XYZ file of N, CA and C in Angstrom:
468
model
N 100.830 116.961 129.629
C 100.396 118.338 129.798
C 99.981 118.936 128.453
N 100.763 118.647 127.394
C 100.444 119.195 126.078
C 99.137 118.600 125.555
N 98.933 117.303 125.759
C 97.704 116.660 125.293
C 96.507 117.234 126.036
N 96.649 117.410 127.339
C 95.553 117.956 128.146
C 95.203 119.374 127.694
N 96.202 120.197 127.460
C 95.963 121.573 127.015
C 95.287 121.600 125.653
N 95.758 120.761 124.751
C 95.164 120.705 123.410
C 93.724 120.198 123.486
N 93.468 119.261 124.376
C 92.121 118.729 124.562
C 91.185 119.825 125.076
N 91.638 120.556 126.067
C 90.805 121.635 126.625
C 90.516 122.711 125.586
N 91.433 122.880 124.644
C 91.240 123.874 123.584
C 90.412 123.314 122.428
N 90.041 122.034 122.516
C 89.231 121.406 121.480
C 90.002 121.014 120.238
N 91.309 120.816 120.372
C 92.135 120.528 119.205
C 92.699 119.128 119.123
N 92.181 118.211 119.899
C 92.716 116.850 119.871
C 92.084 116.062 118.725
N 92.946 115.397 117.962
C 92.487 114.503 116.902
C 93.114 113.136 117.149
N 92.585 112.129 116.492
C 93.167 110.796 116.590
C 94.611 110.833 116.083
N 94.839 111.581 115.000
C 96.180 111.685 114.439
C 97.151 112.314 115.438
N 96.702 113.341 116.140
C 97.543 113.994 117.148
C 97.896 113.018 118.272
N 96.913 112.252 118.735
C 97.167 111.295 119.813
C 98.138 110.201 119.373
N 97.972 109.701 118.142
C 98.875 108.673 117.633
C 100.292 109.221 117.521
N 100.422 110.401 116.957
C 101.755 111.001 116.832
C 102.377 111.238 118.202
N 101.592 111.698 119.160
C 102.102 111.916 120.521
C 102.608 110.609 121.129
N 101.859 109.534 120.932
C 102.273 108.225 121.466
C 103.561 107.756 120.799
N 103.680 107.949 119.486
C 104.888 107.519 118.774
C 106.110 108.303 119.260
N 105.925 109.591 119.484
C 107.045 110.418 119.965
C 107.423 110.058 121.399
N 106.419 109.828 122.220
C 106.674 109.518 123.633
C 107.331 108.156 123.797
N 106.936 107.208 122.966
C 107.431 105.830 123.068
C 108.292 105.503 121.849
N 109.357 106.252 121.687
C 110.219 106.102 120.512
C 110.911 104.750 120.439
N 110.890 103.995 121.539
C 111.497 102.669 121.541
C 110.501 101.576 121.137
N 109.282 101.965 120.817
C 108.240 101.031 120.397
C 107.985 101.233 118.909
N 107.863 100.138 118.181
C 107.577 100.225 116.748
C 106.080 100.410 116.523
N 105.740 101.319 115.645
C 104.367 101.552 115.236
C 104.281 101.281 113.745
N 103.205 100.657 113.322
C 103.080 100.355 111.909
C 101.643 100.376 111.445
N 101.489 100.462 110.143
C 100.174 100.449 109.535
C 100.231 99.595 108.273
N 99.169 98.849 108.055
C 99.010 98.087 106.811
C 97.972 98.839 106.006
N 98.320 99.241 104.797
C 97.432 100.101 104.015
C 97.312 99.605 102.584
N 96.088 99.293 102.169
C 95.844 99.018 100.758
C 95.893 100.339 100.011
N 96.423 100.290 98.816
C 96.512 101.523 98.042
C 95.139 102.033 97.592
N 94.162 101.138 97.492
C 92.829 101.527 97.018
C 91.768 100.830 97.859
N 91.697 101.166 99.129
C 90.778 100.529 100.063
C 89.382 101.133 99.925
N 88.518 100.436 99.210
C 87.166 100.924 98.968
C 86.366 101.146 100.240
N 86.579 100.330 101.260
C 85.856 100.501 102.521
C 86.262 101.804 103.203
N 87.551 102.098 103.216
C 88.005 103.356 103.815
C 87.486 104.555 103.025
N 87.518 104.459 101.714
C 87.049 105.568 100.879
C 85.550 105.791 101.103
N 84.778 104.724 101.164
C 83.344 104.818 101.412
C 83.081 105.481 102.763
N 83.812 105.070 103.806
C 83.649 105.659 105.129
C 84.044 107.136 105.108
N 85.147 107.460 104.443
C 85.611 108.842 104.353
C 84.555 109.727 103.690
N 83.983 109.258 102.591
C 82.943 110.023 101.908
C 81.713 110.199 102.803
N 81.364 109.161 103.558
C 80.235 109.257 104.487
C 80.474 110.289 105.572
N 81.697 110.297 106.111
C 82.023 111.303 107.130
C 82.002 112.704 106.509
N 82.497 112.832 105.288
C 82.480 114.132 104.606
C 81.038 114.627 104.447
N 80.125 113.720 104.104
C 78.721 114.110 103.987
C 78.158 114.539 105.336
N 78.491 113.796 106.385
C 77.994 114.120 107.724
C 78.495 115.474 108.210
N 79.707 115.821 107.822
C 80.320 117.056 108.311
C 80.219 118.208 107.318
N 79.512 118.005 106.205
C 79.325 119.074 105.232
C 80.588 119.468 104.487
N 81.495 118.529 104.321
C 82.755 118.789 103.606
C 82.534 118.466 102.126
N 81.881 119.379 101.429
C 81.407 119.132 100.071
C 82.507 118.641 99.121
N 83.682 119.284 99.048
C 84.695 118.794 98.098
C 85.155 117.362 98.392
N 85.153 116.964 99.645
C 85.617 115.635 100.031
C 84.600 114.541 99.722
N 83.361 114.926 99.462
C 82.308 113.940 99.200
C 82.542 113.172 97.904
N 83.313 113.742 96.997
C 83.549 113.086 95.710
C 85.031 112.741 95.522
N 85.726 112.471 96.603
C 87.154 112.141 96.527
C 87.362 110.893 95.671
N 88.369 110.934 94.831
C 88.680 109.777 93.987
C 89.631 108.849 94.735
N 89.735 107.596 94.317
C 90.703 106.703 94.962
C 92.133 107.262 94.919
N 92.535 107.868 93.814
C 93.892 108.430 93.725
C 94.074 109.596 94.701
N 93.045 110.427 94.860
C 93.121 111.528 95.821
C 93.182 110.991 97.252
N 92.411 109.951 97.520
C 92.426 109.360 98.858
C 93.806 108.766 99.159
N 94.387 108.091 98.187
C 95.735 107.531 98.345
C 96.736 108.644 98.650
N 96.624 109.753 97.946
C 97.509 110.891 98.187
C 97.331 111.438 99.599
N 96.087 111.549 100.060
C 95.826 112.050 101.422
C 96.400 111.105 102.480
N 96.236 109.802 102.283
C 96.806 108.873 103.266
C 98.329 108.944 103.222
N 98.893 109.103 102.028
C 100.350 109.272 101.931
C 100.804 110.502 102.697
N 100.084 111.610 102.556
C 100.444 112.830 103.290
C 100.499 112.560 104.791
N 99.494 111.864 105.289
C 99.432 111.559 106.718
C 100.597 110.655 107.129
N 100.856 109.618 106.350
C 101.935 108.693 106.688
C 103.310 109.341 106.546
N 103.486 110.200 105.555
C 104.748 110.928 105.411
C 104.980 111.790 106.639
N 103.943 112.461 107.092
C 104.050 113.286 108.301
C 104.460 112.433 109.506
N 103.809 111.292 109.680
C 104.162 110.410 110.799
C 105.617 109.952 110.707
N 106.040 109.546 109.515
C 107.416 109.052 109.365
C 108.441 110.139 109.642
N 108.126 111.368 109.277
C 109.042 112.473 109.549
C 109.045 112.816 111.045
N 107.908 112.687 111.696
C 107.800 113.010 113.117
C 108.324 111.897 114.013
N 108.238 110.675 113.540
C 108.589 109.526 114.383
C 109.251 108.442 113.536
N 110.560 108.292 113.656
C 111.247 107.266 112.857
C 110.860 105.838 113.234
N 110.106 105.660 114.294
C 109.659 104.337 114.719
C 108.323 103.955 114.076
N 107.922 104.673 113.024
C 106.678 104.383 112.313
C 106.999 103.925 110.890
N 106.315 102.873 110.450
C 106.501 102.367 109.088
C 105.157 101.890 108.547
N 105.043 101.845 107.239
C 103.813 101.424 106.561
C 104.124 100.265 105.631
N 103.206 99.330 105.555
C 103.266 98.263 104.561
C 102.104 98.494 103.610
N 102.414 99.004 102.417
C 101.393 99.267 101.406
C 101.152 98.003 100.583
N 99.879 97.673 100.376
C 99.512 96.533 99.549
C 98.752 97.051 98.332
N 99.186 96.668 97.153
C 98.480 97.063 95.931
C 97.098 96.419 95.931
N 96.082 97.176 95.566
C 94.729 96.654 95.490
C 93.804 97.287 96.501
N 92.620 96.692 96.637
C 91.578 97.296 97.451
C 91.135 96.506 98.663
N 91.851 95.472 99.034
C 91.477 94.664 100.200
C 91.440 95.536 101.454
N 90.395 95.401 102.266
C 90.269 96.248 103.465
C 91.051 95.696 104.650
N 90.896 94.448 104.982
C 91.561 93.880 106.166
C 92.397 92.664 105.768
N 93.522 92.521 106.432
C 94.410 91.386 106.159
C 94.605 90.493 107.383
N 94.396 91.026 108.561
C 94.683 90.258 109.774
C 93.522 89.396 110.226
N 92.374 89.516 109.573
C 91.216 88.710 109.954
C 91.183 87.359 109.263
N 92.055 87.157 108.297
C 92.093 85.905 107.543
C 93.533 85.422 107.442
N 93.781 84.230 107.940
C 95.151 83.721 107.849
C 95.571 83.542 106.395
N 94.601 83.221 105.516
C 94.951 83.093 104.099
C 95.523 84.395 103.562
N 94.836 85.512 103.807
C 95.313 86.807 103.315
C 96.596 87.225 104.026
N 96.667 87.001 105.313
C 97.839 87.402 106.080
C 99.105 86.748 105.536
N 99.001 85.492 105.137
C 100.180 84.760 104.657
C 100.395 84.840 103.148
N 99.406 85.336 102.400
C 99.577 85.403 100.943
C 99.778 86.821 100.423
N 99.573 87.835 101.266
C 99.662 89.221 100.804
C 101.105 89.723 100.794
N 101.357 90.574 99.813
C 102.638 91.265 99.711
C 102.368 92.675 99.197
N 103.390 93.432 99.014
C 103.203 94.770 98.459
C 102.616 94.709 97.051
N 102.749 93.583 96.380
C 102.240 93.434 95.014
C 100.757 93.105 94.961
N 100.146 92.712 96.090
C 98.720 92.400 96.102
C 98.358 91.395 97.172
N 97.065 91.132 97.282
C 96.594 90.277 98.374
C 96.961 88.803 98.209
N 97.236 88.375 97.006
C 97.649 86.989 96.772
C 98.769 86.987 95.745
N 99.847 87.696 96.077
C 100.946 87.864 95.120
C 102.282 87.700 95.824
N 103.200 87.086 95.137
C 104.561 86.948 95.674
C 105.184 88.332 95.842
N 105.988 88.461 96.861
C 106.658 89.735 97.114
C 107.739 89.984 96.074
N 107.875 91.230 95.652
C 108.989 91.561 94.753
C 110.330 91.239 95.436
N 111.356 90.999 94.652
C 112.686 90.694 95.197
C 113.090 91.735 96.230
N 113.578 91.256 97.372
C 114.066 92.140 98.420
C 112.993 92.713 99.321
N 111.751 92.302 99.091
C 110.629 92.813 99.882
C 110.020 91.662 100.686
N 109.791 91.858 101.975
C 109.168 90.786 102.759
C 107.681 90.646 102.446
N 107.168 89.461 102.630
C 105.725 89.251 102.575
C 105.125 89.986 103.777
N 103.828 90.256 103.735
C 103.164 90.970 104.825
C 103.402 90.292 106.170
N 103.213 88.982 106.242
C 103.351 88.286 107.528
C 104.774 88.403 108.066
N 105.766 88.405 107.184
C 107.155 88.550 107.639
C 107.402 89.950 108.198
N 106.845 90.950 107.533
C 106.996 92.338 107.983
C 106.357 92.522 109.360
N 105.136 91.987 109.532
C 104.433 92.105 110.816
C 105.198 91.355 111.909
N 105.685 90.162 111.594
C 106.457 89.398 112.579
C 107.683 90.180 113.037
N 108.366 90.838 112.114
C 109.530 91.653 112.472
C 109.113 92.858 113.315
N 108.027 93.504 112.927
C 107.536 94.675 113.656
C 107.213 94.341 115.108
N 106.440 93.278 115.320
C 106.009 92.952 116.685
C 107.117 92.323 117.523
N 108.179 91.847 116.893
C 109.297 91.290 117.665
C 110.441 92.303 117.789
N 110.114 93.570 117.534
C 111.052 94.692 117.728
C 112.283 94.623 116.836
N 112.135 93.982 115.671
C 113.206 94.012 114.683
C 112.996 95.236 113.793
N 114.016 95.620 113.120
C 113.942 96.789 112.261
C 113.043 96.514 111.049
N 112.102 97.417 110.797
C 111.281 97.364 109.594
C 111.323 98.740 108.940
N 111.016 98.762 107.676
C 110.930 100.024 106.955
C 109.623 100.038 106.197
N 109.277 101.188 105.691
C 108.085 101.275 104.862
C 108.331 100.483 103.588
N 107.350 99.653 103.240
C 107.439 98.810 102.046
C 106.316 99.185 101.091
N 106.642 99.251 99.806
C 105.670 99.653 98.804
C 106.147 99.171 97.444
N 105.238 98.644 96.640
C 105.581 98.225 95.274
C 105.185 99.329 94.310
N 106.105 99.720 93.475
C 105.835 100.748 92.484
C 107.020 101.675 92.360
N 106.995 102.484 91.333
C 108.088 103.437 91.149
C 107.927 104.584 92.144
N 109.052 105.161 92.531
C 109.015 106.285 93.467
C 108.646 107.549 92.712
N 107.744 108.319 93.285
C 107.309 109.577 92.679
C 106.890 110.525 93.794
N 106.831 111.785 93.453
C 106.344 112.778 94.406
C 104.874 112.482 94.697
N 104.470 112.606 95.935
C 103.083 112.331 96.297
C 102.142 113.279 95.553
N 100.983 112.751 95.160
C 99.973 113.551 94.515
C 99.782 113.237 93.049
N 100.580 112.333 92.512
C 100.395 111.912 91.126
C 99.014 111.270 91.034
N 98.307 111.467 89.950
C 96.922 111.004 89.843
C 96.845 109.527 89.449
N 97.423 108.701 90.294
C 97.418 107.258 90.100
C 97.713 106.629 91.463
N 97.613 105.321 91.538
C 97.958 104.639 92.787
C 99.083 103.636 92.574
N 99.744 103.710 91.441
C 100.794 102.731 91.148
C 102.162 103.162 91.688
N 102.268 104.369 92.188
C 103.556 104.873 92.667
C 103.709 104.682 94.174
N 104.911 104.942 94.639
C 105.226 104.980 96.065
C 105.741 106.380 96.361
N 105.170 107.035 97.347
C 105.556 108.414 97.659
C 107.011 108.476 98.092
N 107.726 109.466 97.615
C 109.155 109.609 97.885
C 109.469 109.847 99.360
N 108.708 110.670 100.008
C 109.056 111.066 101.388
C 108.784 109.962 102.360
């Protein structure tokens, strides 16, 4: 009923639908694999900003884009404890299309050993899809979101 009302009012976004699904299906794990500096996503974001006349967003920097994605993921994690993110250092766009990348990626990079106590990407995904407990994984020091770099992990 809430989704239908929001739709009729013209307020439905992909983010709203995802959050609604996570809240409704709290027994299902939701996850995202996110490169800290995904050039393909940034390029697409800038293109959409140009299409929609969002002038300030047309020149978003990689660090600003990382901060914006962190804001979105922090919101999801606060709204739905069944959501987790696996952050990968670097700019690789996709990891699931190549078995080489899927099995060699970690939070430290697309072909890097995982830091101590951190699962490799494939291990994290295997746990997620088999309904085992996963948490957000990220390599870097913890800092408040919005620092002008991509080497940190957002605190929230």
